[in-house]
mmCIF file of N, CA and C in Angstrom:
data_model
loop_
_atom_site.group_PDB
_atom_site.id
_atom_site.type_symbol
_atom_site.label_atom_id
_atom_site.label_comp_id
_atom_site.label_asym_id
_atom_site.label_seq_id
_atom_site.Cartn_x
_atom_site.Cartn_y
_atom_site.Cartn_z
ATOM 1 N N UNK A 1 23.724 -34.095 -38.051
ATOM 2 C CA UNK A 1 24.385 -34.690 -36.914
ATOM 3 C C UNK A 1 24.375 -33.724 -35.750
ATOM 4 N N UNK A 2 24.228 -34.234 -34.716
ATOM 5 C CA UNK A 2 24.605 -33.455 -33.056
ATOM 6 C C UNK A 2 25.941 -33.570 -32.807
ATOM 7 N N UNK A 3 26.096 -32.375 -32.355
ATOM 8 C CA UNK A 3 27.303 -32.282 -31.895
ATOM 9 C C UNK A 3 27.020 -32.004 -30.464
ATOM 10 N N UNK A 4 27.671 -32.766 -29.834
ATOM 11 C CA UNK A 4 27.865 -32.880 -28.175
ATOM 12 C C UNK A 4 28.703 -32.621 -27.666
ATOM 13 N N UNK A 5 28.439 -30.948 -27.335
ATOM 14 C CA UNK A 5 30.141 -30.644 -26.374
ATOM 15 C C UNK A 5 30.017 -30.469 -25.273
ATOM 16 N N UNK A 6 29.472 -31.712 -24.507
ATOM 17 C CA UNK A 6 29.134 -31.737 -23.159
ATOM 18 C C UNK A 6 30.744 -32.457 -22.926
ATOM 19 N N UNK A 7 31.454 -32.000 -21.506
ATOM 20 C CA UNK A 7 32.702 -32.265 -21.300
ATOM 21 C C UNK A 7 33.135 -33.211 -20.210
ATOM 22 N N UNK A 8 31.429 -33.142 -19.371
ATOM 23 C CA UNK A 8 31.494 -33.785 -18.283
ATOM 24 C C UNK A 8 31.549 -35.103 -18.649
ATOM 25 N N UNK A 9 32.295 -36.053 -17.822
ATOM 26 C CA UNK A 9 32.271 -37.243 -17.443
ATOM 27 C C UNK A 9 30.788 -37.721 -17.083
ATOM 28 N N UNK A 10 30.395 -38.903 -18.119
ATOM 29 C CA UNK A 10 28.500 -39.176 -17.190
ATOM 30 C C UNK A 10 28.936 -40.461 -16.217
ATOM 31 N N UNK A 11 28.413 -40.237 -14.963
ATOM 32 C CA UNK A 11 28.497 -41.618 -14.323
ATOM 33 C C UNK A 11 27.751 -41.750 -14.464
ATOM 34 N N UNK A 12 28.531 -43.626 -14.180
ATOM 35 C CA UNK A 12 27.131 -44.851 -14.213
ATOM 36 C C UNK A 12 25.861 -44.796 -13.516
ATOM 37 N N UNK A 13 24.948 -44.859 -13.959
ATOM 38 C CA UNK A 13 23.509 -44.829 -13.244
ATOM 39 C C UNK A 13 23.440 -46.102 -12.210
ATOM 40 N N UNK A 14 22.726 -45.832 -11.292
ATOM 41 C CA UNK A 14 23.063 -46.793 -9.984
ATOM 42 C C UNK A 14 21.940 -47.338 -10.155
ATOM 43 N N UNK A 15 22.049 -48.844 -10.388
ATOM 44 C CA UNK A 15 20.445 -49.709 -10.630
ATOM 45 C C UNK A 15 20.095 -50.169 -9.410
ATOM 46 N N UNK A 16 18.762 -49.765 -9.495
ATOM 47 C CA UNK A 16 17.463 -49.631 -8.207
ATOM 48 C C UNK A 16 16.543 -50.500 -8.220
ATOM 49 N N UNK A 17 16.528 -51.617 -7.325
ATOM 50 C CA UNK A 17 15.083 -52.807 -7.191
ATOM 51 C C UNK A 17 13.805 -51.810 -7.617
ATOM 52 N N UNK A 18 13.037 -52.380 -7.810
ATOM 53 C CA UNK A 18 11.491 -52.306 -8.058
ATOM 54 C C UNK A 18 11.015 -52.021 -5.953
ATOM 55 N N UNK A 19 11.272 -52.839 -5.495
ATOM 56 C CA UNK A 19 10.877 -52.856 -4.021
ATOM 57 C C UNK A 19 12.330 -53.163 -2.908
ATOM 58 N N UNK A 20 11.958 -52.923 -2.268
ATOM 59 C CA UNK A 20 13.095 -53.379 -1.201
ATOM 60 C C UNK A 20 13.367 -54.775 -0.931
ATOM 61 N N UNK A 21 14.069 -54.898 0.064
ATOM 62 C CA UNK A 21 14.862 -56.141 0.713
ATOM 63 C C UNK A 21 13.238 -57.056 1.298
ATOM 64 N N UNK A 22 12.630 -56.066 2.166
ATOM 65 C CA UNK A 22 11.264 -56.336 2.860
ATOM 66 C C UNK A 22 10.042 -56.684 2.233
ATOM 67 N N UNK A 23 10.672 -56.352 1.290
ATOM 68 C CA UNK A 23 9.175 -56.481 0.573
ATOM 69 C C UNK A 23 9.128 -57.599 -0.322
ATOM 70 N N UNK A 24 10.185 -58.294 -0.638
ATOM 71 C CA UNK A 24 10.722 -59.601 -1.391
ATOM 72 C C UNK A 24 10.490 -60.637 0.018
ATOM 73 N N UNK A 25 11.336 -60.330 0.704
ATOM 74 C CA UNK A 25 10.751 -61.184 1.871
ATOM 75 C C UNK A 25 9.512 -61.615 2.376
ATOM 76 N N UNK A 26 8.404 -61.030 1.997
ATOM 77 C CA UNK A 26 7.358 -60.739 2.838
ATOM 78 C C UNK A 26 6.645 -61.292 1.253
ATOM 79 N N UNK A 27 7.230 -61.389 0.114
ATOM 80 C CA UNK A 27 6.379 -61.946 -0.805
ATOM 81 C C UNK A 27 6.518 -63.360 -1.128
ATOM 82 N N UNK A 28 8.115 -63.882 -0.799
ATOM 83 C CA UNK A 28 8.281 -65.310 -1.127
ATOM 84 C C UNK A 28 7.380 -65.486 0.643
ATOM 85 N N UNK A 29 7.515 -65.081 1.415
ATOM 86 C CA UNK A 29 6.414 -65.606 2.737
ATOM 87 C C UNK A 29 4.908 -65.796 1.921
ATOM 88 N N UNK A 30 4.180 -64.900 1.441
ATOM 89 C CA UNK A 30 3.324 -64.982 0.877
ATOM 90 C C UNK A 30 2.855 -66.080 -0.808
ATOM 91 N N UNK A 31 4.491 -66.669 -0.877
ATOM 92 C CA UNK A 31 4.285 -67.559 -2.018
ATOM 93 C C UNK A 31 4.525 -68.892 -1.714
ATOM 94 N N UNK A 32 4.737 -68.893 -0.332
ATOM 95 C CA UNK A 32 5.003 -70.239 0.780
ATOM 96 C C UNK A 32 3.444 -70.610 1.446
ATOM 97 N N UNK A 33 3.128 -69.663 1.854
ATOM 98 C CA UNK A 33 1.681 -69.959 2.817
ATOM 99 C C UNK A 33 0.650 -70.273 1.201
ATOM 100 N N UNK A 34 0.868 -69.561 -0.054
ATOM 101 C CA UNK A 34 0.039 -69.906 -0.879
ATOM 102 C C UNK A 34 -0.433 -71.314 -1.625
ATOM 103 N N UNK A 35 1.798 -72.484 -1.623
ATOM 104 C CA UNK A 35 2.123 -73.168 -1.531
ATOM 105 C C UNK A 35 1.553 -74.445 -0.396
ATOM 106 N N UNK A 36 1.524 -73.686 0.841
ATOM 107 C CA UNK A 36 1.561 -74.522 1.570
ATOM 108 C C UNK A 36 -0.293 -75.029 1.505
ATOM 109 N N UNK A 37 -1.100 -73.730 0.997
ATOM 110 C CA UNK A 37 -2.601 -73.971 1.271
ATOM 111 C C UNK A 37 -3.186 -74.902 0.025
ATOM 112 N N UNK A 38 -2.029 -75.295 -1.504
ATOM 113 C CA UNK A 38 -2.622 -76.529 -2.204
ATOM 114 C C UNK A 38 -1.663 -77.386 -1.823
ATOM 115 N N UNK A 39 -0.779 -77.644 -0.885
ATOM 116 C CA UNK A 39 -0.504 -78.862 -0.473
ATOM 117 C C UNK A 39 -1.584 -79.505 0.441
ATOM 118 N N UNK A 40 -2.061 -78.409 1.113
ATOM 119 C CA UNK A 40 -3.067 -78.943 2.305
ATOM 120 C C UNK A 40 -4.735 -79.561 1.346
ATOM 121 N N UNK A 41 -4.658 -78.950 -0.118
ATOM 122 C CA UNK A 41 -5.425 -79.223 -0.713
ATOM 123 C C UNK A 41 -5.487 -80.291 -1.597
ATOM 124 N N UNK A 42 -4.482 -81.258 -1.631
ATOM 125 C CA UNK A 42 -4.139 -82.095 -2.412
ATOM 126 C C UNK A 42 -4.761 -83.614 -1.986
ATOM 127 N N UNK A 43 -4.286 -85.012 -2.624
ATOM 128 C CA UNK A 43 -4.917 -86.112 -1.520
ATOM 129 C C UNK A 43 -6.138 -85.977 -1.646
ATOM 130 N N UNK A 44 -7.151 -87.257 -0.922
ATOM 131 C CA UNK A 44 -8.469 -87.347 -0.975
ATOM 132 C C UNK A 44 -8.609 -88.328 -2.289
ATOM 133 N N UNK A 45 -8.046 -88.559 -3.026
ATOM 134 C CA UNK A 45 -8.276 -89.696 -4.086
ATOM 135 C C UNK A 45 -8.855 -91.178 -3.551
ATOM 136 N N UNK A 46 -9.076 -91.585 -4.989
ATOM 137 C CA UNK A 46 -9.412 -93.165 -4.927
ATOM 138 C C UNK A 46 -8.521 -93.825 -6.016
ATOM 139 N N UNK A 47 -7.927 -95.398 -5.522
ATOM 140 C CA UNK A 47 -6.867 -95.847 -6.570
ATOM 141 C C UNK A 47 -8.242 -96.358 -7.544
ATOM 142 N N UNK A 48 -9.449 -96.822 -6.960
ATOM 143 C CA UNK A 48 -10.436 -97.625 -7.284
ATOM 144 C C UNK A 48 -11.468 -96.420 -7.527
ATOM 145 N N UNK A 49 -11.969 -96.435 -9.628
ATOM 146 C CA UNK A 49 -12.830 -95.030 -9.702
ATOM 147 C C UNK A 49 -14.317 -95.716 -9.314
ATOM 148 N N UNK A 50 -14.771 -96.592 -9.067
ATOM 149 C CA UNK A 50 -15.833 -96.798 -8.552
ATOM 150 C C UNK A 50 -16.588 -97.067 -7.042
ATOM 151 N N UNK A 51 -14.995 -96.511 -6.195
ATOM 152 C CA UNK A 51 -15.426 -96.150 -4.665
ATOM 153 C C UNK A 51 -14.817 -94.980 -4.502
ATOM 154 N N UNK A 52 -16.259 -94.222 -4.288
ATOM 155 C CA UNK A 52 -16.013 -92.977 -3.749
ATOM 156 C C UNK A 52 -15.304 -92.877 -2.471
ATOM 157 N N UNK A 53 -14.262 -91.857 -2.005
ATOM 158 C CA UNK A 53 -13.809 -91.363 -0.939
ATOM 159 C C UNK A 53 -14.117 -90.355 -0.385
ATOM 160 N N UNK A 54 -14.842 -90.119 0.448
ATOM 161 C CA UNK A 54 -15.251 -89.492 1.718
ATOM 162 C C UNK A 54 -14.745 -87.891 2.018
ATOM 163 N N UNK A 55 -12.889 -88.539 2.429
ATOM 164 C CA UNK A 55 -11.825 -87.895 2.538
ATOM 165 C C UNK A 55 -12.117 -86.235 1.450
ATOM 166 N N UNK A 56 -12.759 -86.247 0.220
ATOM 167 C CA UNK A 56 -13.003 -85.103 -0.335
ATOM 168 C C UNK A 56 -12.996 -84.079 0.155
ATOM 169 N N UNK A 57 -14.779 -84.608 0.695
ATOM 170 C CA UNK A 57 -15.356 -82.939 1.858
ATOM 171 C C UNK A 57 -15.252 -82.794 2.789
ATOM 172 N N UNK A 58 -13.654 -83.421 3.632
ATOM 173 C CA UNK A 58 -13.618 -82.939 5.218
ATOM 174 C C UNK A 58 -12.728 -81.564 5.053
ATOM 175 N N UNK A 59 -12.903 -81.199 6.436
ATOM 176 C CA UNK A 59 -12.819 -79.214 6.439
ATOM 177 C C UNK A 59 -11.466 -79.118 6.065
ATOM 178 N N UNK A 60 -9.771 -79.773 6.070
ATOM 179 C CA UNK A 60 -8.747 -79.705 5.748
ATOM 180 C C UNK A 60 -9.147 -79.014 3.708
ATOM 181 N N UNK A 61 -9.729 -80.029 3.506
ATOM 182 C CA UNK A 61 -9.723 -79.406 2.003
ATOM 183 C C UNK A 61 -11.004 -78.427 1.559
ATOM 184 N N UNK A 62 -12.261 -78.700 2.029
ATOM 185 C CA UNK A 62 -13.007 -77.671 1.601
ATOM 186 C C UNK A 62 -12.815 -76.331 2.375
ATOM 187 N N UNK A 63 -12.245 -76.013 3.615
ATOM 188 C CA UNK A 63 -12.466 -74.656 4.593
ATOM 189 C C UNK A 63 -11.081 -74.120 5.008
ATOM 190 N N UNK A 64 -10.093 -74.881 5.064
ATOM 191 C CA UNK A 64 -8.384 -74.788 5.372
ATOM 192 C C UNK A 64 -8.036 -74.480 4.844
ATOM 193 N N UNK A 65 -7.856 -75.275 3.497
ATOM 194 C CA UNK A 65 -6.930 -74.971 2.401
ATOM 195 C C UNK A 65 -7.007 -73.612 1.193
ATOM 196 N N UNK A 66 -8.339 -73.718 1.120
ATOM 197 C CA UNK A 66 -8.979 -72.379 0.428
ATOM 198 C C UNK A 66 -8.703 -71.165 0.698
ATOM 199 N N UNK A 67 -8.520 -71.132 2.299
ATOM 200 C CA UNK A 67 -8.583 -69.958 3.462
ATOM 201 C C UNK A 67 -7.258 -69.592 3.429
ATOM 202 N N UNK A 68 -6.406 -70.671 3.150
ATOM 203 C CA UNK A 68 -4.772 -70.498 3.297
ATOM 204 C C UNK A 68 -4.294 -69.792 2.191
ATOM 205 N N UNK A 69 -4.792 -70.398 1.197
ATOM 206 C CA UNK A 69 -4.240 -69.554 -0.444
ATOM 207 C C UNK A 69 -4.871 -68.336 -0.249
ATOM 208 N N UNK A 70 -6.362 -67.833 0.102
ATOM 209 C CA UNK A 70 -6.566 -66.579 0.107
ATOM 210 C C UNK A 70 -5.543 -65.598 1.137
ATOM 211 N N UNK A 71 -5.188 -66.020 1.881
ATOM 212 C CA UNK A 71 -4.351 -65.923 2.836
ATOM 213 C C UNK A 71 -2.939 -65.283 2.222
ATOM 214 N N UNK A 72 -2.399 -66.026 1.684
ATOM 215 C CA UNK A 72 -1.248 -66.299 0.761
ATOM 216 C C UNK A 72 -1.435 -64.553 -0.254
ATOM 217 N N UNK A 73 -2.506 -65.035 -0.608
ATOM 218 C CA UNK A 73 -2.974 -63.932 -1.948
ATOM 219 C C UNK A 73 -2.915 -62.653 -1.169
ATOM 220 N N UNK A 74 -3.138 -62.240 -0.244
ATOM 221 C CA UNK A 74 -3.624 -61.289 0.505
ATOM 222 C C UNK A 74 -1.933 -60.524 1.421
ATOM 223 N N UNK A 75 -1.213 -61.521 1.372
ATOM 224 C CA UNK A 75 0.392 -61.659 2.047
ATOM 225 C C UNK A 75 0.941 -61.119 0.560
ATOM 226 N N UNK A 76 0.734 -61.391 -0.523
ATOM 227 C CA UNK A 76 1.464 -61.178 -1.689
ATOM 228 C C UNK A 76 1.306 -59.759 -2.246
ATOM 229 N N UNK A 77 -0.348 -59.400 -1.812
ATOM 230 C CA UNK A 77 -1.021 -57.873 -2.604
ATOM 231 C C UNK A 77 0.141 -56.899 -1.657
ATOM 232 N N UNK A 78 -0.015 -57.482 -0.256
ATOM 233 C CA UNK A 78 0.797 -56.524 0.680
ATOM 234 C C UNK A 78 1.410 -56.105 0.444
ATOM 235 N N UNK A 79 2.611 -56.994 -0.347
ATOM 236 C CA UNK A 79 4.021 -56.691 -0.244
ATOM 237 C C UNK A 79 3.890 -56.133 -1.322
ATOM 238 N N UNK A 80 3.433 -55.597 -2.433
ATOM 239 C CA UNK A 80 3.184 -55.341 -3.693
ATOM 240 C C UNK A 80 2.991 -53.934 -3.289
ATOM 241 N N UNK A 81 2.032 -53.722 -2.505
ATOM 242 C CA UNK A 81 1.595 -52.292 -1.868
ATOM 243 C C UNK A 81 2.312 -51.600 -0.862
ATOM 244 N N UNK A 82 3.429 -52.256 -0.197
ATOM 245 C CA UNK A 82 3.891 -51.875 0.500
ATOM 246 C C UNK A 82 4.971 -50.504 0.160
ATOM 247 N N UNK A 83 4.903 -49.418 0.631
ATOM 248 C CA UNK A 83 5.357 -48.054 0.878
ATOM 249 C C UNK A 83 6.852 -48.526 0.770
ATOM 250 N N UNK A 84 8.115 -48.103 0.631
ATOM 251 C CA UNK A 84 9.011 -47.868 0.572
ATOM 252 C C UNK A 84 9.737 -47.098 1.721
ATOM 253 N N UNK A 85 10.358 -46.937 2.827
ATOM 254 C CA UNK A 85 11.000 -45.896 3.399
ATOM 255 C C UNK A 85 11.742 -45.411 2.621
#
């Protein structure tokens, strides 16, 4: 057995985020624009599977929406990387 004749009082350890206030902020921003780029990607259906819709390959879903989530992805690495003061 140890014997511990330490006499001091231990205080409580003070629990510490992973990142700051800023950097949570700046990641739900980055999980909104990621959000917002497969909403913009959604739609373009047919109720009828033997007429094709058009609506597919206009630039909202093939060039917008793609661009937005990378977007998103790129807002999220940030805040991940972001320095601490």
């Amino acid at each position: 057995m140890k014997n511990n004749n330490n006499t001091e009082p231990q205080q409580p350890q003070k629990q510490e985020f992973l990142f700051d206030g800023i950097n949570y902020k700046i990641l739900l921003i980055g999980i909104g624009v990621i959000a917002l780029g497969f909403i913009l990607m959604s739609g373009g259906g047919s109720n009828d599977p033997k007429i094709f819709n058009e609506d597919v390959f206009n630039f909202r879903r093939i060039r917008l929406a793609p661009t937005t989530v990378l977007i998103g992805f790129g807002i999220t690495i940030y805040s991940i990387f972001k320095k601490s003061k």
